[in-house]
Tab-separated table of C-alpha atoms and ligand atoms in Angstrom:
chain	number	residue	atom	x	y	z
Q	1	MET	CA	102.560	257.906	85.347
Q	2	ARG	CA	100.091	259.844	86.603
Q	3	ASN	CA	99.372	264.180	86.350
Q	4	LEU	CA	99.862	265.478	89.575
Q	5	LEU	CA	97.432	268.406	88.526
Q	6	ASP	CA	95.135	266.119	88.504
Q	7	PHE	CA	94.826	265.287	92.067
Q	8	THR	CA	92.588	267.693	95.147
Q	9	SER	CA	95.172	266.898	98.126
Q	10	GLU	CA	92.516	264.210	99.839
Q	11	GLU	CA	93.559	262.274	96.277
Q	12	LEU	CA	96.360	262.647	96.899
Q	13	ALA	CA	97.010	261.432	100.091
Q	14	LEU	CA	95.779	257.942	99.233
Q	15	GLU	CA	98.177	257.297	97.672
Q	16	ILE	CA	101.367	259.022	99.109
Q	17	LYS	CA	101.832	258.501	103.186
Q	18	PRO	CA	102.108	260.522	105.619
Q	19	LYS	CA	99.885	263.351	104.594
Q	20	PHE	CA	101.765	265.977	105.126
Q	21	ARG	CA	104.303	264.735	102.381
Q	22	VAL	CA	101.395	265.547	99.486
Q	23	LYS	CA	101.532	269.678	102.067
Q	24	GLN	CA	105.593	268.737	100.682
Q	25	ILE	CA	105.183	267.853	97.192
Q	26	PHE	CA	102.074	270.294	96.374
Q	27	GLN	CA	104.112	273.908	98.102
Q	28	TRP	CA	107.247	272.234	96.331
Q	29	ILE	CA	104.929	272.541	92.478
Q	30	TYR	CA	102.008	275.266	92.797
Q	31	GLN	CA	104.058	277.478	95.512
Q	32	LYS	CA	107.954	276.736	95.567
Q	33	TYR	CA	107.228	276.453	90.739
Q	34	VAL	CA	110.487	273.873	91.232
Q	35	ASP	CA	110.788	271.795	87.144
Q	36	SER	CA	111.211	268.007	88.670
Q	37	PHE	CA	111.034	266.077	91.838
Q	38	TYR	CA	114.955	265.746	92.219
Q	39	ASP	CA	115.031	269.551	93.165
Q	40	MET	CA	112.153	268.316	96.162
Q	41	THR	CA	115.028	268.717	98.335
Q	42	SER	CA	112.907	268.180	102.063
Q	43	LEU	CA	112.055	264.679	100.776
Q	44	PRO	CA	114.041	261.629	101.831
Q	45	MET	CA	116.268	261.051	97.813
Q	46	ASP	CA	113.913	257.348	97.758
Q	47	PHE	CA	110.916	258.730	98.108
Q	48	ARG	CA	111.877	261.527	95.235
Q	49	LYS	CA	112.987	258.649	92.716
Q	50	TYR	CA	109.721	256.632	93.951
Q	51	LEU	CA	107.372	259.918	92.700
Q	52	SER	CA	109.281	260.366	88.881
Q	53	GLU	CA	108.788	256.662	88.370
Q	54	ASN	CA	105.363	256.807	89.176
Q	55	TYR	CA	103.736	260.895	88.736
Q	56	TYR	CA	104.508	263.485	86.560
Q	57	PHE	CA	103.549	266.738	86.500
Q	58	LYS	CA	105.154	269.043	83.241
Q	59	THR	CA	101.798	269.091	80.888
Q	60	LEU	CA	102.261	272.211	78.611
Q	61	GLU	CA	104.560	272.894	75.965
Q	62	CYS	CA	104.944	276.525	75.011
Q	63	LEU	CA	104.953	276.986	71.357
Q	64	ARG	CA	104.818	280.548	71.294
Q	65	LYS	CA	103.529	283.530	72.793
Q	66	GLU	CA	102.913	287.179	71.911
Q	67	THR	CA	102.721	290.073	73.889
Q	68	SER	CA	100.545	293.128	72.972
Q	69	ARG	CA	101.851	296.728	72.986
Q	70	ASP	CA	98.289	297.064	76.356
Q	71	GLY	CA	100.461	293.880	78.348
Q	72	SER	CA	97.997	291.195	77.164
Q	73	GLU	CA	99.844	287.958	76.399
Q	74	LYS	CA	99.014	285.148	74.404
Q	75	TYR	CA	100.512	281.898	75.182
Q	76	LEU	CA	99.323	278.470	72.800
Q	77	PHE	CA	100.795	275.387	74.456
Q	78	LYS	CA	101.199	272.207	73.215
Q	79	LEU	CA	99.440	269.603	75.388
Q	80	LYS	CA	100.455	265.617	75.342
Q	81	ASP	CA	99.285	264.641	72.676
Q	82	GLY	CA	99.658	267.488	70.090
Q	83	GLU	CA	96.890	269.176	69.945
Q	84	LEU	CA	97.180	273.211	71.192
Q	85	ILE	CA	95.887	276.118	73.543
Q	86	GLU	CA	95.078	278.655	73.868
Q	87	THR	CA	95.499	281.030	76.930
Q	88	VAL	CA	96.079	284.384	78.128
Q	89	PHE	CA	97.742	287.537	80.684
Q	90	LEU	CA	95.648	290.227	81.638
Q	91	PRO	CA	97.191	292.569	83.607
Q	92	MET	CA	93.827	294.410	84.526
Q	93	LYS	CA	95.827	296.871	87.354
Q	94	LYS	CA	100.117	298.691	87.602
Q	95	GLU	CA	101.206	298.761	91.177
Q	96	GLU	CA	101.903	301.382	91.887
Q	97	LYS	CA	104.551	302.587	94.876
Q	98	SER	CA	104.785	305.298	96.873
Q	99	ASN	CA	107.652	308.601	96.570
Q	100	ASN	CA	109.092	306.243	99.691
Q	101	GLY	CA	108.829	302.606	97.886
Q	102	LYS	CA	105.615	301.558	99.789
Q	103	ILE	CA	102.873	299.337	97.311
Q	104	LEU	CA	100.203	301.927	97.589
Q	105	LYS	CA	97.787	299.384	95.497
Q	106	GLU	CA	98.545	295.790	93.941
Q	107	ALA	CA	98.815	294.815	90.800
Q	108	LYS	CA	95.599	292.842	89.671
Q	109	PHE	CA	95.806	290.273	87.028
Q	110	THR	CA	93.650	287.772	85.444
Q	111	ILE	CA	94.335	285.045	83.361
Q	112	CYS	CA	91.601	283.591	81.023
Q	113	VAL	CA	92.330	279.682	80.638
Q	114	SER	CA	90.740	277.142	77.481
Q	115	SER	CA	88.213	274.549	78.721
Q	116	GLN	CA	88.049	271.589	75.544
Q	117	VAL	CA	90.205	271.860	72.551
Q	118	GLY	CA	87.987	272.785	69.775
Q	119	CYS	CA	84.124	273.447	70.867
Q	120	LYS	CA	80.865	271.798	70.593
Q	121	SER	CA	78.511	275.599	71.084
Q	122	ALA	CA	79.246	276.453	67.002
Q	123	CYS	CA	78.732	280.553	67.797
Q	124	SER	CA	79.312	282.402	64.679
Q	125	PHE	CA	81.477	284.567	65.539
Q	126	CYS	CA	83.869	282.606	66.907
Q	127	LEU	CA	87.104	281.535	65.823
Q	128	THR	CA	87.071	279.222	68.370
Q	129	ALA	CA	84.667	277.110	66.424
Q	130	LYS	CA	84.929	276.956	62.663
Q	131	ASP	CA	87.601	273.673	63.815
Q	132	GLY	CA	84.799	272.143	65.467
Q	133	PHE	CA	85.429	270.616	68.256
Q	134	LYS	CA	87.743	267.241	69.797
Q	135	ARG	CA	88.040	266.780	72.881
Q	136	ASN	CA	87.411	268.110	76.827
Q	137	LEU	CA	90.738	269.174	79.259
Q	138	ASN	CA	91.578	267.973	81.694
Q	139	PRO	CA	91.188	269.183	84.870
Q	140	SER	CA	95.251	268.883	85.174
Q	141	GLU	CA	95.476	270.750	81.491
Q	142	ILE	CA	93.920	273.668	83.147
Q	143	VAL	CA	95.462	273.278	86.494
Q	144	ALA	CA	98.661	273.810	84.332
Q	145	GLN	CA	98.593	276.502	82.181
Q	146	ILE	CA	97.763	278.683	85.154
Q	147	LEU	CA	100.971	276.889	86.751
Q	148	TYR	CA	102.574	278.149	84.142
Q	149	ILE	CA	102.327	281.552	83.880
Q	150	LYS	CA	102.818	282.419	86.953
Q	151	LYS	CA	105.624	281.017	86.945
Q	152	GLU	CA	106.880	282.013	84.378
Q	153	LYS	CA	105.983	285.231	84.821
Q	154	ASN	CA	107.426	284.399	88.543
Q	155	ILE	CA	104.431	285.350	90.025
Q	156	PRO	CA	104.628	284.749	93.817
Q	157	TYR	CA	102.120	282.398	94.909
Q	158	GLU	CA	100.284	283.662	97.143
Q	159	LYS	CA	99.732	287.500	95.169
Q	160	ARG	CA	96.085	287.246	93.663
Q	161	VAL	CA	95.752	285.854	91.051
Q	162	ASN	CA	91.755	286.320	89.125
Q	163	VAL	CA	91.180	283.615	86.706
Q	164	VAL	CA	88.633	283.391	84.077
Q	165	TYR	CA	86.912	279.987	82.129
Q	166	MET	CA	86.510	282.380	78.918
Q	167	GLY	CA	89.331	281.120	76.768
Q	168	MET	CA	88.297	278.094	74.216
Q	169	GLY	CA	85.784	275.946	74.525
Q	170	GLU	CA	82.389	275.614	77.088
Q	171	PRO	CA	83.642	274.988	80.358
Q	172	LEU	CA	80.454	273.339	80.809
Q	173	ASP	CA	80.820	271.006	78.256
Q	174	ASN	CA	83.519	270.187	80.486
Q	175	LEU	CA	81.803	270.275	84.004
Q	176	LYS	CA	83.236	267.744	86.096
Q	177	ASN	CA	86.670	268.976	84.451
Q	178	VAL	CA	86.365	272.144	85.074
Q	179	ALA	CA	84.792	271.175	88.382
Q	180	LYS	CA	87.882	269.891	90.111
Q	181	ALA	CA	89.989	272.636	88.593
Q	182	VAL	CA	88.099	275.270	91.163
Q	183	LYS	CA	88.438	273.140	93.764
Q	184	ILE	CA	92.112	271.739	92.954
Q	185	LEU	CA	92.550	274.938	92.429
Q	186	SER	CA	91.431	276.924	95.141
Q	187	GLU	CA	93.228	274.390	97.798
Q	188	ASN	CA	95.154	276.141	100.477
Q	189	ASP	CA	98.954	274.006	99.159
Q	190	THR	CA	98.553	274.775	95.835
Q	191	LEU	CA	98.038	278.453	94.101
Q	192	ALA	CA	95.298	279.570	96.460
Q	193	ILE	CA	93.036	281.128	94.804
Q	194	SER	CA	89.830	281.663	95.995
Q	195	PRO	CA	87.096	279.793	94.585
Q	196	LYS	CA	84.885	283.600	94.246
Q	197	ARG	CA	88.215	284.630	91.612
Q	198	GLN	CA	86.755	282.305	89.291
Q	199	THR	CA	84.550	283.303	87.173
Q	200	ILE	CA	82.841	280.000	84.444
Q	201	SER	CA	81.767	281.306	80.883
Q	202	THR	CA	78.893	279.573	79.536
Q	203	SER	CA	76.600	280.400	76.297
Q	204	GLY	CA	74.188	278.666	78.173
Q	205	LEU	CA	73.720	275.353	78.913
Q	206	ALA	CA	70.462	275.010	81.439
Q	207	LYS	CA	70.629	272.237	82.936
Q	208	GLN	CA	74.735	271.730	83.344
Q	209	ILE	CA	73.873	275.621	85.250
Q	210	LYS	CA	71.023	273.882	87.507
Q	211	GLU	CA	74.016	271.548	87.964
Q	212	LEU	CA	76.490	273.913	88.720
Q	213	ALA	CA	74.510	275.264	91.455
Q	214	LYS	CA	73.761	272.204	93.272
Q	215	MET	CA	77.269	271.442	92.915
Q	216	ASP	CA	77.630	274.685	94.946
Q	217	LEU	CA	81.510	276.007	93.919
Q	218	GLY	CA	81.372	279.006	95.075
Q	219	ALA	CA	82.774	280.063	91.534
Q	220	LEU	CA	80.947	283.207	89.456
Q	221	LEU	CA	79.337	282.141	86.537
Q	222	ALA	CA	79.051	284.479	83.539
Q	223	ILE	CA	76.409	284.196	80.962
Q	224	SER	CA	77.683	284.739	77.397
Q	225	LEU	CA	73.694	286.457	76.617
Q	226	HIS	CA	74.788	288.230	72.988
Q	227	ALA	CA	70.576	289.205	71.887
Q	228	VAL	CA	67.560	289.454	73.330
Q	229	ASP	CA	65.318	287.193	71.414
Q	230	ASP	CA	65.390	284.034	70.580
Q	231	GLU	CA	65.857	284.139	66.738
Q	232	LEU	CA	68.546	286.474	66.777
Q	233	ARG	CA	69.868	284.236	69.425
Q	234	SER	CA	69.799	281.097	67.451
Q	235	GLU	CA	71.534	283.026	64.783
Q	236	LEU	CA	74.411	283.470	66.388
Q	237	MET	CA	74.793	280.915	69.042
Q	238	PRO	CA	73.268	277.925	67.305
Q	239	ILE	CA	72.919	276.244	70.950
Q	240	ASN	CA	70.477	278.443	72.044
Q	241	LYS	CA	68.017	276.143	70.059
Q	242	ALA	CA	68.378	273.088	72.573
Q	243	TYR	CA	67.954	276.092	75.979
Q	244	ASN	CA	66.598	279.228	74.978
Q	245	ILE	CA	66.762	282.930	76.357
Q	246	GLY	CA	63.630	281.641	78.382
Q	247	GLN	CA	65.421	277.724	79.767
Q	248	ILE	CA	68.520	279.868	80.731
Q	249	MET	CA	66.721	282.574	82.615
Q	250	GLU	CA	65.155	279.814	84.416
Q	251	ALA	CA	68.075	278.474	85.441
Q	252	LEU	CA	69.175	281.225	86.381
Q	253	ARG	CA	66.924	281.539	88.637
Q	254	ASP	CA	68.094	279.171	91.261
Q	255	PHE	CA	71.906	280.058	90.623
Q	256	PRO	CA	73.605	280.230	95.142
Q	257	ILE	CA	74.904	284.232	94.865
Q	258	ASN	CA	77.685	285.093	96.722
Q	259	GLN	CA	75.510	288.243	98.198
Q	260	ARG	CA	78.360	291.469	97.508
Q	261	LYS	CA	78.391	289.460	93.712
Q	262	ARG	CA	76.325	289.833	90.658
Q	263	LEU	CA	75.558	287.374	88.079
Q	264	MET	CA	77.567	288.434	84.820
Q	265	PHE	CA	75.893	288.784	81.536
Q	266	GLU	CA	78.069	289.319	78.702
Q	267	TYR	CA	76.923	290.836	75.442
Q	268	LEU	CA	78.780	290.994	72.890
Q	269	LEU	CA	78.224	293.971	70.304
Q	270	ILE	CA	78.039	293.719	66.792
Q	271	ASP	CA	77.998	296.157	64.745
Q	272	GLY	CA	74.092	297.224	62.672
Q	273	ILE	CA	73.190	293.988	64.664
Q	274	ASN	CA	72.224	293.808	68.105
Q	275	ASP	CA	73.818	297.366	68.870
Q	276	LYS	CA	70.987	298.936	69.073
Q	277	ILE	CA	69.005	301.703	72.109
Q	278	GLU	CA	65.835	298.355	70.835
Q	279	HIS	CA	67.848	295.880	72.304
Q	280	ALA	CA	69.686	297.231	75.392
Q	281	LYS	CA	65.481	297.932	76.173
Q	282	LYS	CA	63.685	294.701	75.866
Q	283	LEU	CA	67.752	293.383	76.914
Q	284	VAL	CA	66.962	295.975	80.709
Q	285	LYS	CA	63.079	293.931	80.416
Q	286	LEU	CA	65.435	290.758	79.926
Q	287	LEU	CA	67.057	291.089	83.891
Q	288	ASN	CA	64.251	293.357	85.663
Q	289	GLY	CA	64.259	291.428	89.038
Q	290	ILE	CA	68.070	290.012	88.491
Q	291	ASN	CA	70.533	290.921	90.562
Q	292	ALA	CA	73.367	291.519	87.438
Q	293	LYS	CA	75.864	292.888	85.503
Q	294	VAL	CA	76.649	293.555	82.164
Q	295	ASN	CA	79.972	293.284	79.870
Q	296	LEU	CA	79.481	295.022	76.729
Q	297	ILE	CA	81.845	293.202	74.651
Q	298	LEU	CA	83.025	294.740	71.548
Q	299	PHE	CA	82.751	291.803	68.449
Q	300	ASN	CA	86.526	291.436	67.557
Q	301	PRO	CA	87.164	291.421	64.205
Q	302	HIS	CA	89.557	288.223	63.060
Q	303	PHE	CA	90.255	286.925	59.475
Q	304	GLY	CA	87.414	285.959	56.725
Q	305	SER	CA	84.457	287.089	59.343
Q	306	ILE	CA	81.355	288.885	58.484
Q	307	TYR	CA	80.809	290.264	61.024
Q	308	LYS	CA	82.244	294.283	61.994
Q	309	ARG	CA	83.813	295.949	65.415
Q	310	PRO	CA	80.514	298.215	66.602
Q	311	LYS	CA	80.547	302.268	66.903
Q	312	MET	CA	82.443	302.984	70.003
Q	313	GLU	CA	79.060	305.593	69.843
Q	314	ASN	CA	76.956	303.221	69.955
Q	315	ALA	CA	78.424	300.797	72.400
Q	316	ILE	CA	78.671	303.823	75.234
Q	317	ALA	CA	75.327	304.625	74.288
Q	318	PHE	CA	74.375	301.344	75.123
Q	319	GLN	CA	76.011	301.513	78.427
Q	320	ASP	CA	74.623	304.269	78.639
Q	321	TYR	CA	70.790	302.789	78.824
Q	322	LEU	CA	71.356	299.997	81.016
Q	323	SER	CA	73.195	302.331	83.141
Q	324	SER	CA	69.963	305.458	83.122
Q	325	LYS	CA	68.005	301.884	83.957
Q	326	ARG	CA	71.134	301.429	87.415
Q	327	ILE	CA	72.288	298.185	86.010
Q	328	VAL	CA	76.021	297.862	86.083
Q	329	CYS	CA	77.840	297.643	82.788
Q	330	THR	CA	81.450	297.969	81.581
Q	331	ILE	CA	82.939	297.690	78.652
Q	332	ARG	CA	85.277	295.980	78.287
Q	333	GLU	CA	88.979	296.777	77.355
Q	334	SER	CA	89.223	294.935	74.465
Q	335	LYS	CA	92.697	293.751	75.252
Q	336	GLY	CA	95.354	292.350	72.525
Q	337	LEU	CA	94.311	293.593	69.647
Q	338	ASP	CA	96.773	293.738	68.292
Q	339	ILE	CA	98.235	290.194	69.376
Q	340	SER	CA	95.598	287.873	67.386
Q	341	ALA	CA	93.248	287.567	70.484
Q	342	ALA	CA	90.114	286.972	69.610
Q	343	CYS	CA	88.878	283.041	70.489
Q	344	GLY	CA	91.391	280.432	68.414
Q	345	GLN	CA	93.050	283.129	66.544
Q	346	LEU	CA	96.023	281.975	67.883
Q	347	SER	CA	96.468	278.494	67.582
Q	348	LYS	CA	94.902	278.917	64.261
Q	349	LYS	CA	98.152	280.517	63.022
Q	350	GLY	CA	100.206	277.619	65.510
Q	351	LYS	CA	98.873	274.781	62.376
Q	352	GLU	CA	99.970	277.587	59.515
C	401	SAH	N1	81.865	279.053	76.621
C	401	SAH	C1	81.876	279.937	76.953
C	401	SAH	C2	83.132	280.468	76.979
C	401	SAH	C3	84.870	281.233	75.963
C	401	SAH	S1	84.455	282.305	74.790
C	401	SAH	C4	81.207	281.386	76.370
C	401	SAH	O1	79.980	281.349	76.134
C	401	SAH	O2	80.675	282.169	77.003
C	401	SAH	C5	84.293	283.403	76.184
C	401	SAH	C6	83.955	285.481	75.230
C	401	SAH	O3	84.413	285.639	74.369
C	401	SAH	C7	82.143	285.070	75.540
C	401	SAH	O4	81.143	285.418	75.193
C	401	SAH	C8	81.924	285.230	73.526
C	401	SAH	O5	81.307	285.271	73.260
C	401	SAH	C9	82.783	285.649	73.269
C	401	SAH	N2	83.750	285.587	71.258
C	401	SAH	C10	84.442	284.774	70.271
C	401	SAH	N3	84.302	285.103	70.268
C	401	SAH	C11	84.060	286.406	69.768
C	401	SAH	C12	84.944	287.618	68.480
C	401	SAH	N4	85.490	287.209	68.034
C	401	SAH	N5	85.191	288.809	69.805
C	401	SAH	C13	84.790	289.280	71.042
C	401	SAH	N6	84.187	287.886	71.413
C	401	SAH	C14	84.298	287.141	71.560
């Protein structure tokens, strides 16, 4: 039995003929959100039976869900082999309607997906790292996170959704499967989420950044920088010993970016560690000549962590300094502070 969510339409067309059947099957799964082959009523009955004997597409079981006051929701999913992953649904903008009910502004959603069970990066501030690395997710396990949530929330398939690979795991350490998930998600007969709406976030695997550049997928890239000198970065992110800041910046120079988009740099502000104006100054120097956007993240404390959340006034001063040097910079609204939102927290609870 094989999982249909692992297939691009081209791949499935090698097995299922005639080709229009592939389109039908995908539309039933990804656009009409059916639960079983028997609900695919436009297919002949014996063909539905054949499919059900050879393929499946149920991938995830939801064990737990937490809803935050700010509307974000965190899902704890169990995979077929019992491993746990998390996915976060983030409503970014509410729908706005005029008095006569006309939609003025569409609601915007972002879904934050996991790419691995656990993680090898071992960043000192991140909870996912604490349990070490278990395994890579298959393309189907990545795709299923988005499908599950769209289906559960009954979000019409054509409604725009952004995907960020910022859940558990290091996406570039699972590049092959992540790249395939980007492709599957972007197909017209599936969820039609353009690669431009998908952001891959990395702790800075320079070699894989180059490989990703060669693939020219069209997905956006975000770098979790978090520190501007190698000594501090290696302390926070041991992966920096394998690929230092210079190597990452060198890999980024050749990264193809869409004309209107910028490279995103995430900078996690930790109280007293990297949140001073001197750090902001060095960051400006480092980003000189790069079409960059900086996203400041406020450290999200978790049980047992030695770090503290930065003071808001320091975060604002940091942001003001970058803006004064004409670097586009936002402070990421910390969503879900009341619901174990820091990576890895919910999966910890699931095991309690
Ligand atoms: N491995 C990838 C993607 C997963 S982490 C990466 O490193 O980019 C997604 C983002 O959450 C990263 O920027 C990571 O540094 C950040 N993060 C991890 N733990 C956090 C915490 N406790 N508070 C705030 N952000 C955190």
